[in-house]
Amino acid sequence: MIHNIKKLATYFYLIWNVATSHPFHATITSFNCNPNDQSVEITIKLFTDDLENILKDSRGSDLRIDSESNRTIIDSLIFDYIKNNLTLFFDDKKGKISWVGKEFENDITWSYLEIKNIKNISGTKISIKNKLFLEIFDDQLNICHFYCSENPETLMLHKENYYGEINF
């Protein structure tokens, strides 16, 4: 009888993990060039459980990123992770990323960042390194949309090619 209960509990656990995990590992990052403010507004769509896992691995403890009691610490951890894994250069000059904030929507964490003092995008070469989650998922895909001209540009970055360039 106890053997059957353990067996049933194990099956339930396996089914629960398969049902609640997402088989597709991706981030979507949008770069919106704002010539009036001379800035690039960055929006990153991340799976919340992936973000919690990567921060837990780096911190060595359980972490709930939607905890209001630790909001400042969590914002700092998320920002540190992003700025250590996402780099932009404008004509070989590194853009300084600033934290704006985050929001939660179901199983998604929206992170908002900004790069200021970008004078003129026209004629600029933008280089990007996006290594978000590459250390934990071999199939990770980081989709980067650039809205800096009339024609949006997209880069698909992954473990074998996490660097890309776009000329505007």
mmCIF file of C-alpha atoms in Angstrom:
data_model
loop_
_atom_site.group_PDB
_atom_site.id
_atom_site.type_symbol
_atom_site.label_atom_id
_atom_site.label_comp_id
_atom_site.label_asym_id
_atom_site.label_seq_id
_atom_site.Cartn_x
_atom_site.Cartn_y
_atom_site.Cartn_z
ATOM 1 C CA MET A 1 0.000 0.000 0.000
ATOM 2 C CA ILE A 2 2.747 2.497 0.956
ATOM 3 C CA HIS A 3 4.654 1.482 -2.165
ATOM 4 C CA ASN A 4 1.609 2.376 -4.291
ATOM 5 C CA ILE A 5 1.259 5.759 -2.566
ATOM 6 C CA LYS A 6 4.940 6.551 -3.167
ATOM 7 C CA LYS A 7 4.608 5.454 -6.770
ATOM 8 C CA LEU A 8 1.498 7.617 -7.239
ATOM 9 C CA ALA A 9 3.211 10.596 -5.581
ATOM 10 C CA THR A 10 6.217 10.186 -7.885
ATOM 11 C CA TYR A 11 4.007 10.078 -10.993
ATOM 12 C CA PHE A 12 2.083 13.109 -9.804
ATOM 13 C CA TYR A 13 5.350 14.998 -9.203
ATOM 14 C CA LEU A 14 6.676 14.164 -12.676
ATOM 15 C CA ILE A 15 3.416 15.092 -14.394
ATOM 16 C CA TRP A 16 3.242 18.350 -12.408
ATOM 17 C CA ASN A 17 6.801 19.319 -13.415
ATOM 18 C CA VAL A 18 6.157 18.599 -17.088
ATOM 19 C CA ALA A 19 2.831 20.440 -17.047
ATOM 20 C CA THR A 20 4.161 23.544 -15.294
ATOM 21 C CA SER A 21 7.481 23.919 -17.112
ATOM 22 C CA HIS A 22 7.766 25.611 -20.441
ATOM 23 C CA PRO A 23 9.645 23.701 -23.145
ATOM 24 C CA PHE A 24 10.661 26.810 -25.087
ATOM 25 C CA HIS A 25 13.434 28.981 -23.636
ATOM 26 C CA ALA A 26 13.387 32.496 -25.034
ATOM 27 C CA THR A 27 13.598 36.151 -24.174
ATOM 28 C CA ILE A 28 12.244 38.973 -26.288
ATOM 29 C CA THR A 29 14.015 42.305 -26.043
ATOM 30 C CA SER A 30 12.742 45.453 -27.737
ATOM 31 C CA PHE A 31 14.996 48.451 -28.285
ATOM 32 C CA ASN A 32 12.977 51.578 -29.018
ATOM 33 C CA CYS A 33 15.059 54.528 -30.132
ATOM 34 C CA ASN A 34 13.618 57.798 -28.893
ATOM 35 C CA PRO A 35 15.258 60.703 -30.756
ATOM 36 C CA ASN A 36 13.324 63.336 -28.774
ATOM 37 C CA ASP A 37 14.780 62.114 -25.467
ATOM 38 C CA GLN A 38 18.044 60.998 -27.102
ATOM 39 C CA SER A 39 17.621 57.588 -25.511
ATOM 40 C CA VAL A 40 17.034 53.926 -26.226
ATOM 41 C CA GLU A 41 14.202 52.404 -24.196
ATOM 42 C CA ILE A 42 14.669 48.687 -23.536
ATOM 43 C CA THR A 43 11.895 46.241 -22.687
ATOM 44 C CA ILE A 44 12.775 42.622 -21.902
ATOM 45 C CA LYS A 45 10.207 39.836 -21.647
ATOM 46 C CA LEU A 46 11.528 37.041 -19.406
ATOM 47 C CA PHE A 47 9.969 33.894 -18.001
ATOM 48 C CA THR A 48 9.716 34.515 -14.254
ATOM 49 C CA ASP A 49 10.711 30.972 -13.260
ATOM 50 C CA ASP A 50 13.852 31.145 -15.419
ATOM 51 C CA LEU A 51 14.779 34.465 -13.842
ATOM 52 C CA GLU A 52 14.199 33.120 -10.333
ATOM 53 C CA ASN A 53 16.305 30.038 -11.122
ATOM 54 C CA ILE A 54 19.253 32.009 -12.474
ATOM 55 C CA LEU A 55 19.182 34.436 -9.548
ATOM 56 C CA LYS A 56 18.829 31.566 -7.059
ATOM 57 C CA ASP A 57 21.840 29.837 -8.630
ATOM 58 C CA SER A 58 23.959 32.984 -8.371
ATOM 59 C CA ARG A 59 22.771 33.778 -4.845
ATOM 60 C CA GLY A 60 22.648 30.245 -3.474
ATOM 61 C CA SER A 61 19.232 30.512 -1.841
ATOM 62 C CA ASP A 62 15.534 30.380 -2.608
ATOM 63 C CA LEU A 63 14.195 33.554 -4.083
ATOM 64 C CA ARG A 64 10.744 34.859 -5.009
ATOM 65 C CA ILE A 65 11.184 37.836 -7.277
ATOM 66 C CA ASP A 66 7.603 38.997 -6.762
ATOM 67 C CA SER A 67 8.217 39.537 -3.025
ATOM 68 C CA GLU A 68 7.362 43.121 -2.082
ATOM 69 C CA SER A 69 9.334 42.911 1.167
ATOM 70 C CA ASN A 70 12.626 42.494 -0.751
ATOM 71 C CA ARG A 71 11.750 44.608 -3.799
ATOM 72 C CA THR A 72 14.869 46.824 -3.730
ATOM 73 C CA ILE A 73 17.231 43.857 -3.346
ATOM 74 C CA ILE A 74 15.440 41.879 -6.052
ATOM 75 C CA ASP A 75 15.449 44.825 -8.467
ATOM 76 C CA SER A 76 19.193 45.158 -7.869
ATOM 77 C CA LEU A 77 19.774 41.428 -8.480
ATOM 78 C CA ILE A 78 17.749 41.476 -11.709
ATOM 79 C CA PHE A 79 19.497 44.616 -12.946
ATOM 80 C CA ASP A 80 22.951 43.204 -12.133
ATOM 81 C CA TYR A 81 22.139 39.990 -13.980
ATOM 82 C CA ILE A 82 20.852 41.861 -17.044
ATOM 83 C CA LYS A 83 23.711 44.371 -17.262
ATOM 84 C CA ASN A 84 26.249 41.527 -16.887
ATOM 85 C CA ASN A 85 24.633 39.605 -19.764
ATOM 86 C CA LEU A 86 23.355 42.317 -22.116
ATOM 87 C CA THR A 87 25.751 44.814 -23.666
ATOM 88 C CA LEU A 88 25.172 47.399 -26.394
ATOM 89 C CA PHE A 89 27.737 49.439 -28.282
ATOM 90 C CA PHE A 90 26.943 52.431 -30.458
ATOM 91 C CA ASP A 91 29.782 52.870 -32.983
ATOM 92 C CA ASP A 92 32.061 50.986 -30.575
ATOM 93 C CA LYS A 93 31.064 53.173 -27.582
ATOM 94 C CA LYS A 94 29.485 51.133 -24.781
ATOM 95 C CA GLY A 95 25.971 52.226 -23.831
ATOM 96 C CA LYS A 96 25.364 52.705 -20.103
ATOM 97 C CA ILE A 97 22.202 50.806 -19.173
ATOM 98 C CA SER A 98 20.012 52.244 -16.406
ATOM 99 C CA TRP A 99 17.282 50.408 -14.488
ATOM 100 C CA VAL A 100 13.745 51.755 -14.848
ATOM 101 C CA GLY A 101 11.671 48.981 -13.252
ATOM 102 C CA LYS A 102 9.797 45.724 -13.674
ATOM 103 C CA GLU A 103 6.266 44.345 -13.833
ATOM 104 C CA PHE A 104 4.773 40.888 -13.521
ATOM 105 C CA GLU A 105 2.163 39.444 -15.863
ATOM 106 C CA ASN A 106 1.216 35.840 -15.098
ATOM 107 C CA ASP A 107 4.460 33.851 -15.637
ATOM 108 C CA ILE A 108 6.286 36.748 -17.334
ATOM 109 C CA THR A 109 8.556 39.402 -15.855
ATOM 110 C CA TRP A 110 8.795 42.590 -17.896
ATOM 111 C CA SER A 111 12.029 44.470 -17.209
ATOM 112 C CA TYR A 112 12.443 48.083 -18.290
ATOM 113 C CA LEU A 113 15.784 49.744 -18.865
ATOM 114 C CA GLU A 114 17.146 52.776 -20.683
ATOM 115 C CA ILE A 115 20.312 54.059 -22.308
ATOM 116 C CA LYS A 116 20.579 57.852 -22.315
ATOM 117 C CA ASN A 117 22.626 60.341 -24.322
ATOM 118 C CA ILE A 118 22.295 58.632 -27.687
ATOM 119 C CA LYS A 119 22.507 61.674 -29.935
ATOM 120 C CA ASN A 120 21.785 60.344 -33.406
ATOM 121 C CA ILE A 121 21.009 56.764 -34.388
ATOM 122 C CA SER A 122 21.030 57.459 -38.116
ATOM 123 C CA GLY A 123 24.249 56.080 -39.606
ATOM 124 C CA THR A 124 25.144 54.320 -36.337
ATOM 125 C CA LYS A 125 26.384 50.749 -36.024
ATOM 126 C CA ILE A 126 24.734 49.044 -33.041
ATOM 127 C CA SER A 127 26.514 45.969 -31.678
ATOM 128 C CA ILE A 128 24.879 43.730 -29.110
ATOM 129 C CA LYS A 129 25.940 40.858 -26.889
ATOM 130 C CA ASN A 130 22.988 39.045 -25.366
ATOM 131 C CA LYS A 131 23.910 36.121 -23.111
ATOM 132 C CA LEU A 132 20.702 36.030 -21.042
ATOM 133 C CA PHE A 133 20.114 32.472 -19.743
ATOM 134 C CA LEU A 134 22.724 30.943 -22.087
ATOM 135 C CA GLU A 135 24.545 29.406 -19.121
ATOM 136 C CA ILE A 136 21.522 27.326 -18.102
ATOM 137 C CA PHE A 137 19.729 26.481 -21.365
ATOM 138 C CA ASP A 138 21.419 25.052 -24.451
ATOM 139 C CA ASP A 139 18.315 25.850 -26.524
ATOM 140 C CA GLN A 140 17.968 29.456 -25.277
ATOM 141 C CA LEU A 141 16.939 31.953 -27.964
ATOM 142 C CA ASN A 142 17.268 35.701 -27.355
ATOM 143 C CA ILE A 143 15.173 37.629 -29.863
ATOM 144 C CA CYS A 144 16.168 41.286 -30.201
ATOM 145 C CA HIS A 145 13.891 43.750 -32.011
ATOM 146 C CA PHE A 146 15.272 47.179 -32.884
ATOM 147 C CA TYR A 147 12.823 49.988 -33.603
ATOM 148 C CA CYS A 148 15.253 52.727 -34.590
ATOM 149 C CA SER A 149 14.150 53.542 -38.118
ATOM 150 C CA GLU A 150 11.151 53.106 -40.375
ATOM 151 C CA ASN A 151 12.172 49.483 -40.911
ATOM 152 C CA PRO A 152 12.482 47.444 -37.698
ATOM 153 C CA GLU A 153 15.413 45.039 -37.500
ATOM 154 C CA THR A 154 15.562 41.724 -35.651
ATOM 155 C CA LEU A 155 18.465 39.623 -34.430
ATOM 156 C CA MET A 156 18.095 36.029 -33.240
ATOM 157 C CA LEU A 157 20.896 35.318 -30.774
ATOM 158 C CA HIS A 158 21.727 31.987 -29.148
ATOM 159 C CA LYS A 159 24.521 29.982 -27.548
ATOM 160 C CA GLU A 160 26.541 29.590 -30.757
ATOM 161 C CA ASN A 161 26.011 33.227 -31.786
ATOM 162 C CA TYR A 162 25.236 35.652 -28.968
ATOM 163 C CA TYR A 163 26.688 38.701 -30.783
ATOM 164 C CA GLY A 164 25.109 40.731 -33.568
ATOM 165 C CA GLU A 165 25.385 44.047 -35.387
ATOM 166 C CA ILE A 166 22.900 46.332 -37.101
ATOM 167 C CA ASN A 167 23.627 49.466 -39.109
ATOM 168 C CA PHE A 168 21.093 52.283 -39.154
#
